[in-house]
mmCIF file of C-alpha atoms and ligand atoms in Angstrom:
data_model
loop_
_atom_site.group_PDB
_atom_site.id
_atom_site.type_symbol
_atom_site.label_atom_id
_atom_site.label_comp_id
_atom_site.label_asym_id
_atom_site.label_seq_id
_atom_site.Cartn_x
_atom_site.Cartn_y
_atom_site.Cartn_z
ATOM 1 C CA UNK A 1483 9.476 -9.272 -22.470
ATOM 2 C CA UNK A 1484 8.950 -7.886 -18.829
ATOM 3 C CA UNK A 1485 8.082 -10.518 -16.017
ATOM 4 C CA UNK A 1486 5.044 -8.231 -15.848
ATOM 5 C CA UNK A 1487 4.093 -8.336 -19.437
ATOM 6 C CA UNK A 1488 3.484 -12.241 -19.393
ATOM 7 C CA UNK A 1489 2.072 -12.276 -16.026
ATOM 8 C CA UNK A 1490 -1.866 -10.857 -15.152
ATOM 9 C CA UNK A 1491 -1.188 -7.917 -12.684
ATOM 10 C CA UNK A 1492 -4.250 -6.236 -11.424
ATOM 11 C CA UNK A 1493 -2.578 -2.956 -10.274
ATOM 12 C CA UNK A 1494 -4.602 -0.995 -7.373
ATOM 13 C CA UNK A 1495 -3.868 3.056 -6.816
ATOM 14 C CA UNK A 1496 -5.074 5.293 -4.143
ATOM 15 C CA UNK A 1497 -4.660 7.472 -1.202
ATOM 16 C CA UNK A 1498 -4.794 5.823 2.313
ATOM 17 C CA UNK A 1499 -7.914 5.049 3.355
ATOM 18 C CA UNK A 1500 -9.257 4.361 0.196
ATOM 19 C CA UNK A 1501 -9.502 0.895 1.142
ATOM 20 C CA UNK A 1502 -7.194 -0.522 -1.281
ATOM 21 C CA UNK A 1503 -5.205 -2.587 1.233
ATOM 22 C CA UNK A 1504 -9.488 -4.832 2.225
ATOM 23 C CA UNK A 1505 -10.073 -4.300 -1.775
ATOM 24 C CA UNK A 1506 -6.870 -5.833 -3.087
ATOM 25 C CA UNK A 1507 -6.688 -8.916 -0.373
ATOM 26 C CA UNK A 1508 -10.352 -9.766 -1.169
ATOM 27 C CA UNK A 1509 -9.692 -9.908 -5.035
ATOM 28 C CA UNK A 1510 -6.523 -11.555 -4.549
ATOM 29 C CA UNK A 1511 -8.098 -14.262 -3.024
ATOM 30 C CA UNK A 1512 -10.951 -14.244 -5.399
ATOM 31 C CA UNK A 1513 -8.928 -15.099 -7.832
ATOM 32 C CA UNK A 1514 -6.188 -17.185 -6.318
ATOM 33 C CA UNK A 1515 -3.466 -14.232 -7.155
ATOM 34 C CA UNK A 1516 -0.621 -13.173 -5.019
ATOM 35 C CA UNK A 1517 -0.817 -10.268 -2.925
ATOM 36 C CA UNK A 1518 1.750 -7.161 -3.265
ATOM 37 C CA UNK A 1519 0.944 -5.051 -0.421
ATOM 38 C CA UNK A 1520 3.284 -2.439 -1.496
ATOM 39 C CA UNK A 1521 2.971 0.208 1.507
ATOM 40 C CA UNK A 1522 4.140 -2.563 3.887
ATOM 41 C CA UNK A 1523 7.673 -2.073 1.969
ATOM 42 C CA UNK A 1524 8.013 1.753 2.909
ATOM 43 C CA UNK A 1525 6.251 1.007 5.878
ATOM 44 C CA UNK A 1526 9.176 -1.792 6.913
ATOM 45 C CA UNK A 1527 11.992 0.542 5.583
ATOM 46 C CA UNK A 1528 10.933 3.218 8.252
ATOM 47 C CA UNK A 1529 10.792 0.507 11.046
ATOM 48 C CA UNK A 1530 14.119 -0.828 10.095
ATOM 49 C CA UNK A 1531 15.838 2.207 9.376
ATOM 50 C CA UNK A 1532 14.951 3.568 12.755
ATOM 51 C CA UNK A 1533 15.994 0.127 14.368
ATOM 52 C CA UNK A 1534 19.824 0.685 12.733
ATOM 53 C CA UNK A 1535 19.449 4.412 13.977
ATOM 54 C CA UNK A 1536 19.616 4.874 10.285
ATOM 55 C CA UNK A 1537 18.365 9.098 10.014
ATOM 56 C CA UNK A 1538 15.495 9.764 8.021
ATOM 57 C CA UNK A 1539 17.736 12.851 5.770
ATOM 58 C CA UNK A 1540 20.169 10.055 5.285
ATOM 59 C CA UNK A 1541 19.418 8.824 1.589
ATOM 60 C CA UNK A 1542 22.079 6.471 1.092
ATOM 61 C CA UNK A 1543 21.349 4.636 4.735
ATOM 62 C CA UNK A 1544 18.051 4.700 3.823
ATOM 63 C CA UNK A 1545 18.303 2.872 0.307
ATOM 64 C CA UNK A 1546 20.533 0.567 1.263
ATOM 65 C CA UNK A 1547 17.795 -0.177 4.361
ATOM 66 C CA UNK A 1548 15.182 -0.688 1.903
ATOM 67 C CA UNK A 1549 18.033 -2.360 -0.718
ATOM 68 C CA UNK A 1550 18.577 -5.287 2.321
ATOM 69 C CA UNK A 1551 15.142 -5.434 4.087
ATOM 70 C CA UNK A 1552 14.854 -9.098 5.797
ATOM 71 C CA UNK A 1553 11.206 -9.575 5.267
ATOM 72 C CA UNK A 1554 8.354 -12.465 5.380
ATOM 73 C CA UNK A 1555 5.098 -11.720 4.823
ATOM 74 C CA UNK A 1556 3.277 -14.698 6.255
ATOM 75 C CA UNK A 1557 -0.216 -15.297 7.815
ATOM 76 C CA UNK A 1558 -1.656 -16.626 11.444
ATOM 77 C CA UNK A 1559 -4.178 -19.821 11.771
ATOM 78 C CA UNK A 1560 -7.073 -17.314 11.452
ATOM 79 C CA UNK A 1561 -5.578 -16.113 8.102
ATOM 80 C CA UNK A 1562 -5.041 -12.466 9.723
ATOM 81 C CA UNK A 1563 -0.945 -10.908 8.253
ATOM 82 C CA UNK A 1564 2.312 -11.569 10.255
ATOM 83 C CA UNK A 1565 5.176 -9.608 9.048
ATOM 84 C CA UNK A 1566 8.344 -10.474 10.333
ATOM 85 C CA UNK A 1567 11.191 -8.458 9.519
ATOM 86 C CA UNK A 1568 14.732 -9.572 10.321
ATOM 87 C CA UNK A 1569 12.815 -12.883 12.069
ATOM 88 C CA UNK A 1570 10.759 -10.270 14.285
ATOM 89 C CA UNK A 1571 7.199 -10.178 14.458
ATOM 90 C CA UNK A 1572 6.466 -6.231 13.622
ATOM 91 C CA UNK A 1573 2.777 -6.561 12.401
ATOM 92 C CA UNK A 1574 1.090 -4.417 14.854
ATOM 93 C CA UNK A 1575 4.189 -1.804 14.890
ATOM 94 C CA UNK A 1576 3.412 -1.391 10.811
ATOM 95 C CA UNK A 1577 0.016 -0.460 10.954
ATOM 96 C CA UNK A 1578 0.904 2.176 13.649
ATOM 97 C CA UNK A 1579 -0.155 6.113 11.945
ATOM 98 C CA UNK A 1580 3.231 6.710 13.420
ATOM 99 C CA UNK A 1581 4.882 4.002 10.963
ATOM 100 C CA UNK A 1582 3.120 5.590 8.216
ATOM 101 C CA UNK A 1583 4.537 8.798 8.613
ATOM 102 C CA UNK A 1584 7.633 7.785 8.945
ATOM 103 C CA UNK A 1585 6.951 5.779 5.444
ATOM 104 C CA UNK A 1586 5.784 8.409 3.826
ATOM 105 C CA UNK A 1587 9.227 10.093 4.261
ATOM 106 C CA UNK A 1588 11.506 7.768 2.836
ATOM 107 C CA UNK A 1589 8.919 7.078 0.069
ATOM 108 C CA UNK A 1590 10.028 10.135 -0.967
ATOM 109 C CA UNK A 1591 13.355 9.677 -1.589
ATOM 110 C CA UNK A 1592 13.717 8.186 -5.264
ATOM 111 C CA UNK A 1593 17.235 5.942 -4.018
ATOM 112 C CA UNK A 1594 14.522 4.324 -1.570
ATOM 113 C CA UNK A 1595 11.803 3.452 -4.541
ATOM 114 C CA UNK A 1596 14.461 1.941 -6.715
ATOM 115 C CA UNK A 1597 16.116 0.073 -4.030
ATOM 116 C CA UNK A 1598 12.759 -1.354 -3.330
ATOM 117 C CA UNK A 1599 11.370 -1.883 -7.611
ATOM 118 C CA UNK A 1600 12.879 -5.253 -8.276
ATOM 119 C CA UNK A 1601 11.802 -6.397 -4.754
ATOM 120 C CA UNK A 1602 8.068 -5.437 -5.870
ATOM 121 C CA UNK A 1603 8.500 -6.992 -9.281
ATOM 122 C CA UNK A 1604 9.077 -10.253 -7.981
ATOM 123 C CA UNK A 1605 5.705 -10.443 -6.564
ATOM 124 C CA UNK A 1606 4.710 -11.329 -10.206
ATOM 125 C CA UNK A 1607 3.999 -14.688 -10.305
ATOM 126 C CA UNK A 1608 1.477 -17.100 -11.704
ATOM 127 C CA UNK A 1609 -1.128 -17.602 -11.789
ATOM 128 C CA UNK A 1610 -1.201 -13.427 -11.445
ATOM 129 C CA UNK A 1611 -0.710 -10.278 -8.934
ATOM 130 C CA UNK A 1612 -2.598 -7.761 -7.293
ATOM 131 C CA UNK A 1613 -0.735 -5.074 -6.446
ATOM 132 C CA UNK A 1614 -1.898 -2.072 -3.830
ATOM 133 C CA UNK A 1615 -0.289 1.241 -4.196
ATOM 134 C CA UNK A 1616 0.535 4.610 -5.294
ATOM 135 C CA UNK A 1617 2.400 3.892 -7.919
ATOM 136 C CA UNK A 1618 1.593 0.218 -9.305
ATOM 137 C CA UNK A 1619 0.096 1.039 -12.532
ATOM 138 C CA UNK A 1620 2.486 4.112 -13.293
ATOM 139 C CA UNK A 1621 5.775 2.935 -12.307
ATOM 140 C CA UNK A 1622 6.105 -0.750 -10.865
ATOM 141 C CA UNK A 1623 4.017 -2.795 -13.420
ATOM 142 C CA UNK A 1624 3.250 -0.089 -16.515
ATOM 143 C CA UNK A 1625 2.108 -3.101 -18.314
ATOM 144 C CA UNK A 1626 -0.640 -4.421 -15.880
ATOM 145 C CA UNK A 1627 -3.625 -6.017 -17.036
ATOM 146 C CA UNK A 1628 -5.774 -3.930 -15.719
ATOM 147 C CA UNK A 1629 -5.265 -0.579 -13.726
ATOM 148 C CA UNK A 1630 -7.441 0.566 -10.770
ATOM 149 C CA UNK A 1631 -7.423 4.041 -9.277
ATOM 150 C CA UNK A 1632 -9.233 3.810 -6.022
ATOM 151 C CA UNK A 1633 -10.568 7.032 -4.370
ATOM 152 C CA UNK A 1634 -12.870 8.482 -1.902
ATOM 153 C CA UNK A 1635 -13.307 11.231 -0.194
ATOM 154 C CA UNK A 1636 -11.082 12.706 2.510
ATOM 155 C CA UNK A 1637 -13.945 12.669 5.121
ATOM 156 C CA UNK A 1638 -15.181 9.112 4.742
ATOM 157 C CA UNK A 1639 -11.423 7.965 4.424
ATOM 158 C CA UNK A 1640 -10.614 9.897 7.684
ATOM 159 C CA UNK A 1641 -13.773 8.038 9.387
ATOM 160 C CA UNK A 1642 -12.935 4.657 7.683
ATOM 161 C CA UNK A 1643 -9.464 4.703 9.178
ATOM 162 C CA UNK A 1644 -10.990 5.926 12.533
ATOM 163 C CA UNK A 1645 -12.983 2.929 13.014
ATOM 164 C CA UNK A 1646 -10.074 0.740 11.822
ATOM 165 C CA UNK A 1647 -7.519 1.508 14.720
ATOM 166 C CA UNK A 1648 -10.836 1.718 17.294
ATOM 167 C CA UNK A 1649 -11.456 -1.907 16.555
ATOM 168 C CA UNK A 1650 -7.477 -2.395 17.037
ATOM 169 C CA UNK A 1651 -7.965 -0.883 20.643
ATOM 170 C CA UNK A 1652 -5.893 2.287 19.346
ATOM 171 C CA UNK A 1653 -7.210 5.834 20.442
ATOM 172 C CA UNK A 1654 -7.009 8.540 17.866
ATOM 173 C CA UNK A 1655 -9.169 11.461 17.454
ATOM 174 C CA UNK A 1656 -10.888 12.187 14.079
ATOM 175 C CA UNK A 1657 -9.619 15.455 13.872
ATOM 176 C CA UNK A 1658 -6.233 14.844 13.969
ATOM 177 C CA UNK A 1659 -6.804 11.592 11.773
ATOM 178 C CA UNK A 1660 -8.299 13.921 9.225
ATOM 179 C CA UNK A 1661 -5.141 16.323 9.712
ATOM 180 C CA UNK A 1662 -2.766 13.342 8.975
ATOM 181 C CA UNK A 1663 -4.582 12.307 5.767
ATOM 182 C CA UNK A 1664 -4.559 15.763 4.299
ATOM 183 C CA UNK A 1665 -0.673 16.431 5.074
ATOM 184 C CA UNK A 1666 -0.066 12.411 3.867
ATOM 185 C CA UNK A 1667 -2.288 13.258 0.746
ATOM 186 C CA UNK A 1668 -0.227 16.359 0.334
ATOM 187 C CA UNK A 1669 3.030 14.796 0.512
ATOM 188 C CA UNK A 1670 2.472 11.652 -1.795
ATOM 189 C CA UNK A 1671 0.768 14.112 -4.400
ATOM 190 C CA UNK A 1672 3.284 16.732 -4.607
ATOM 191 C CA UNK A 1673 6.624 14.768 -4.184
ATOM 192 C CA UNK A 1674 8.338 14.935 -7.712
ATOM 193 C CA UNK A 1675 8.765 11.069 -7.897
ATOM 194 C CA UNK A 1676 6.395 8.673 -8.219
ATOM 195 C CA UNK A 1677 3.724 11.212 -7.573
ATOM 196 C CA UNK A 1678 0.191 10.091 -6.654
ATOM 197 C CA UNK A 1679 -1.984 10.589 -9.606
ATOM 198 C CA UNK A 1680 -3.835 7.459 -11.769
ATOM 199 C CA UNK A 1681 -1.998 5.557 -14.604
ATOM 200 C CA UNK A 1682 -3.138 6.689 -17.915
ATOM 201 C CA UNK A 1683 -6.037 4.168 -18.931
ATOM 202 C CA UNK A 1684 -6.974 3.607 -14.942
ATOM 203 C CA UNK A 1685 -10.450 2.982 -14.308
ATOM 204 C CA UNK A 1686 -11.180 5.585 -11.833
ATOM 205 C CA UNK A 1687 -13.153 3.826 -8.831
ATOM 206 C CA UNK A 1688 -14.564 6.268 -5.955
ATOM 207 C CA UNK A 1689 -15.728 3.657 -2.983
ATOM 208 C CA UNK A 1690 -17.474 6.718 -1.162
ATOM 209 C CA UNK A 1691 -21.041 5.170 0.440
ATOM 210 C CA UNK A 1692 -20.046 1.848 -1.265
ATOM 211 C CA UNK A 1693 -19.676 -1.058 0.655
ATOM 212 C CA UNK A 1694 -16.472 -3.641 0.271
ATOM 213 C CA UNK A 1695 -18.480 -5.958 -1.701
ATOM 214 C CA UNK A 1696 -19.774 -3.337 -4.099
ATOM 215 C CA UNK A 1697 -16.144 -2.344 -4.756
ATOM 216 C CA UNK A 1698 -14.801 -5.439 -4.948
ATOM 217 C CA UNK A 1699 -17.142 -7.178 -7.002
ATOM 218 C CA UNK A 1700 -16.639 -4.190 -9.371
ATOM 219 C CA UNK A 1701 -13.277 -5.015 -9.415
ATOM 220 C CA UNK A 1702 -14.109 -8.680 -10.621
ATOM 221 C CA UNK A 1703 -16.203 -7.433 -13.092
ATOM 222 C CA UNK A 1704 -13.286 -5.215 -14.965
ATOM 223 C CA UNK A 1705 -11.141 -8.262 -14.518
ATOM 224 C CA UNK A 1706 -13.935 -10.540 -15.981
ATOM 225 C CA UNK A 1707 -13.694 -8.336 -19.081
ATOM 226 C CA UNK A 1708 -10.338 -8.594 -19.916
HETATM 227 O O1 LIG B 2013 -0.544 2.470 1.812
HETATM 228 P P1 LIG B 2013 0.257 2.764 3.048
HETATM 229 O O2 LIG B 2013 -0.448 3.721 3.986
HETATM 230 O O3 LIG B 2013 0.707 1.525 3.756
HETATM 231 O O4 LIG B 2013 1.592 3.499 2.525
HETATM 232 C C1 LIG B 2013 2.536 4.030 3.419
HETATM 233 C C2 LIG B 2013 3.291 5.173 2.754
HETATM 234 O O5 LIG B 2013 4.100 4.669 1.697
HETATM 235 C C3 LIG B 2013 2.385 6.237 2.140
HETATM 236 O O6 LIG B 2013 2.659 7.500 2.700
HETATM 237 C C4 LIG B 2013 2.735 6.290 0.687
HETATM 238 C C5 LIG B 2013 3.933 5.424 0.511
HETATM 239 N N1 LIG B 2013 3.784 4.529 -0.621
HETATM 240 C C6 LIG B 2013 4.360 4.892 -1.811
HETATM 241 O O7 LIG B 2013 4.913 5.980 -1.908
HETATM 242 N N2 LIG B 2013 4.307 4.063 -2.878
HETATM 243 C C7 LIG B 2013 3.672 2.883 -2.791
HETATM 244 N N3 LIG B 2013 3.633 2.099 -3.862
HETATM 245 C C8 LIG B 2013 3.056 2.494 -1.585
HETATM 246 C C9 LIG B 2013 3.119 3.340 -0.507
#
């Protein structure tokens, strides 16, 4: 039997801006689960890869990047993330649109996603995991409790991740924001691996006009269920 088979893992799909990333931290701690937030992985591989002036068409740097990543995911007295990678702090650099471009990239390079599956797997630990993805419920944990595909539309994501890097102090127009989620969207949809699409037997969630609570106390209620 799979690590994932005998432990609950609560496996959250989407494209960015779906809110996945608020939606899976607030059931995690609902429930006392672990936290994968799988994005940060890709995310770090990009940082790190540039940092070894690792090039982004070089597939074997690249998985053995994501293969040897030095990470800690750890939190601040007011509970907000720290990532430290290699013992540096690179929260803020993570989050940067920039970071997820770059992310996106080697994401799409399958050497990269299996360098980084067993990493992901050992999230799974009791009591239980939520996981926040693109490819959770149809790749990393196939045999997840529960399965989550998390939409909305490409408007109210664009605004939602608008407002996000405004409260950060970062300036971004909406236009281009929108821009970046349509080529992202286009990229993680039509890339041959891991492809973003829902699990088969995903409960389709679309958080348009619904507010964090809604969503995630319609999360708890699937779980409840089980
Ligand atoms: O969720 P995010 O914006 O942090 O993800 C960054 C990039 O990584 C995004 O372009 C898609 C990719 N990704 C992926 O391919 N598979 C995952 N499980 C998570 C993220």
């Amino acid at each position: 039997m799979t690590v994932a088979a005998t432990i609950p893992v609560i496996a959250i799909d989407g494209p960015s801006g779906s809110g996945k990333g608020t939606i899976a931290r607030r059931v995690s701690e609902a429930l006392g689960y672990h936290l994968l937030d799988s994005g940060a992985l890709y995310r770090l591989t990009a940082i790190a890869a540039e940092s070894q002036n690792i090039a982004l068409n070089d597939v074997n740097g690249l998985a053995g990047v994501a293969l040897g990543l030095d990470v800690e995911f750890d939190s601040n007295e007011d509970g907000s993330e720290r990532i430290l990678l290699s013992g540096k702090d690179v929260t803020r650099q993570v989050r940067l649109e920039s970071t997820g471009a770059g992310a996106s990239t080697v994401a799409a390079i399958p050497a990269v996603r299996e360098s980084l599956l067993a990493r992901q797997r050992a999230f799974a630990e009791a009591p239980g995991l939520v996981a926040d993805g693109r490819d959770m419920g149809t790749n990393v944990f196939t045999s997840a409790a529960l399965k989550i595909f998390l939409t909305a539309s490409a408007e109210e994501r664009a605004r939602r991740r608008h407002k996000q890097l405004k409260d950060k102090g970062m300036d971004v127009s909406l236009a281009a924001l929108s821009r970046d989620i349509e080529d992202r969207d286009r990229r993680d949809s039509e890339r041959s691996v891991a492809p973003l699409r829902p699990a088969p037997g995903a409960r389709i969630l679309d958080s348009s006009g619904l507010s964090i609570v809604a969503v995630t106390n319609t999360v708890l209620e699937w779980v409840a269920e089980l």
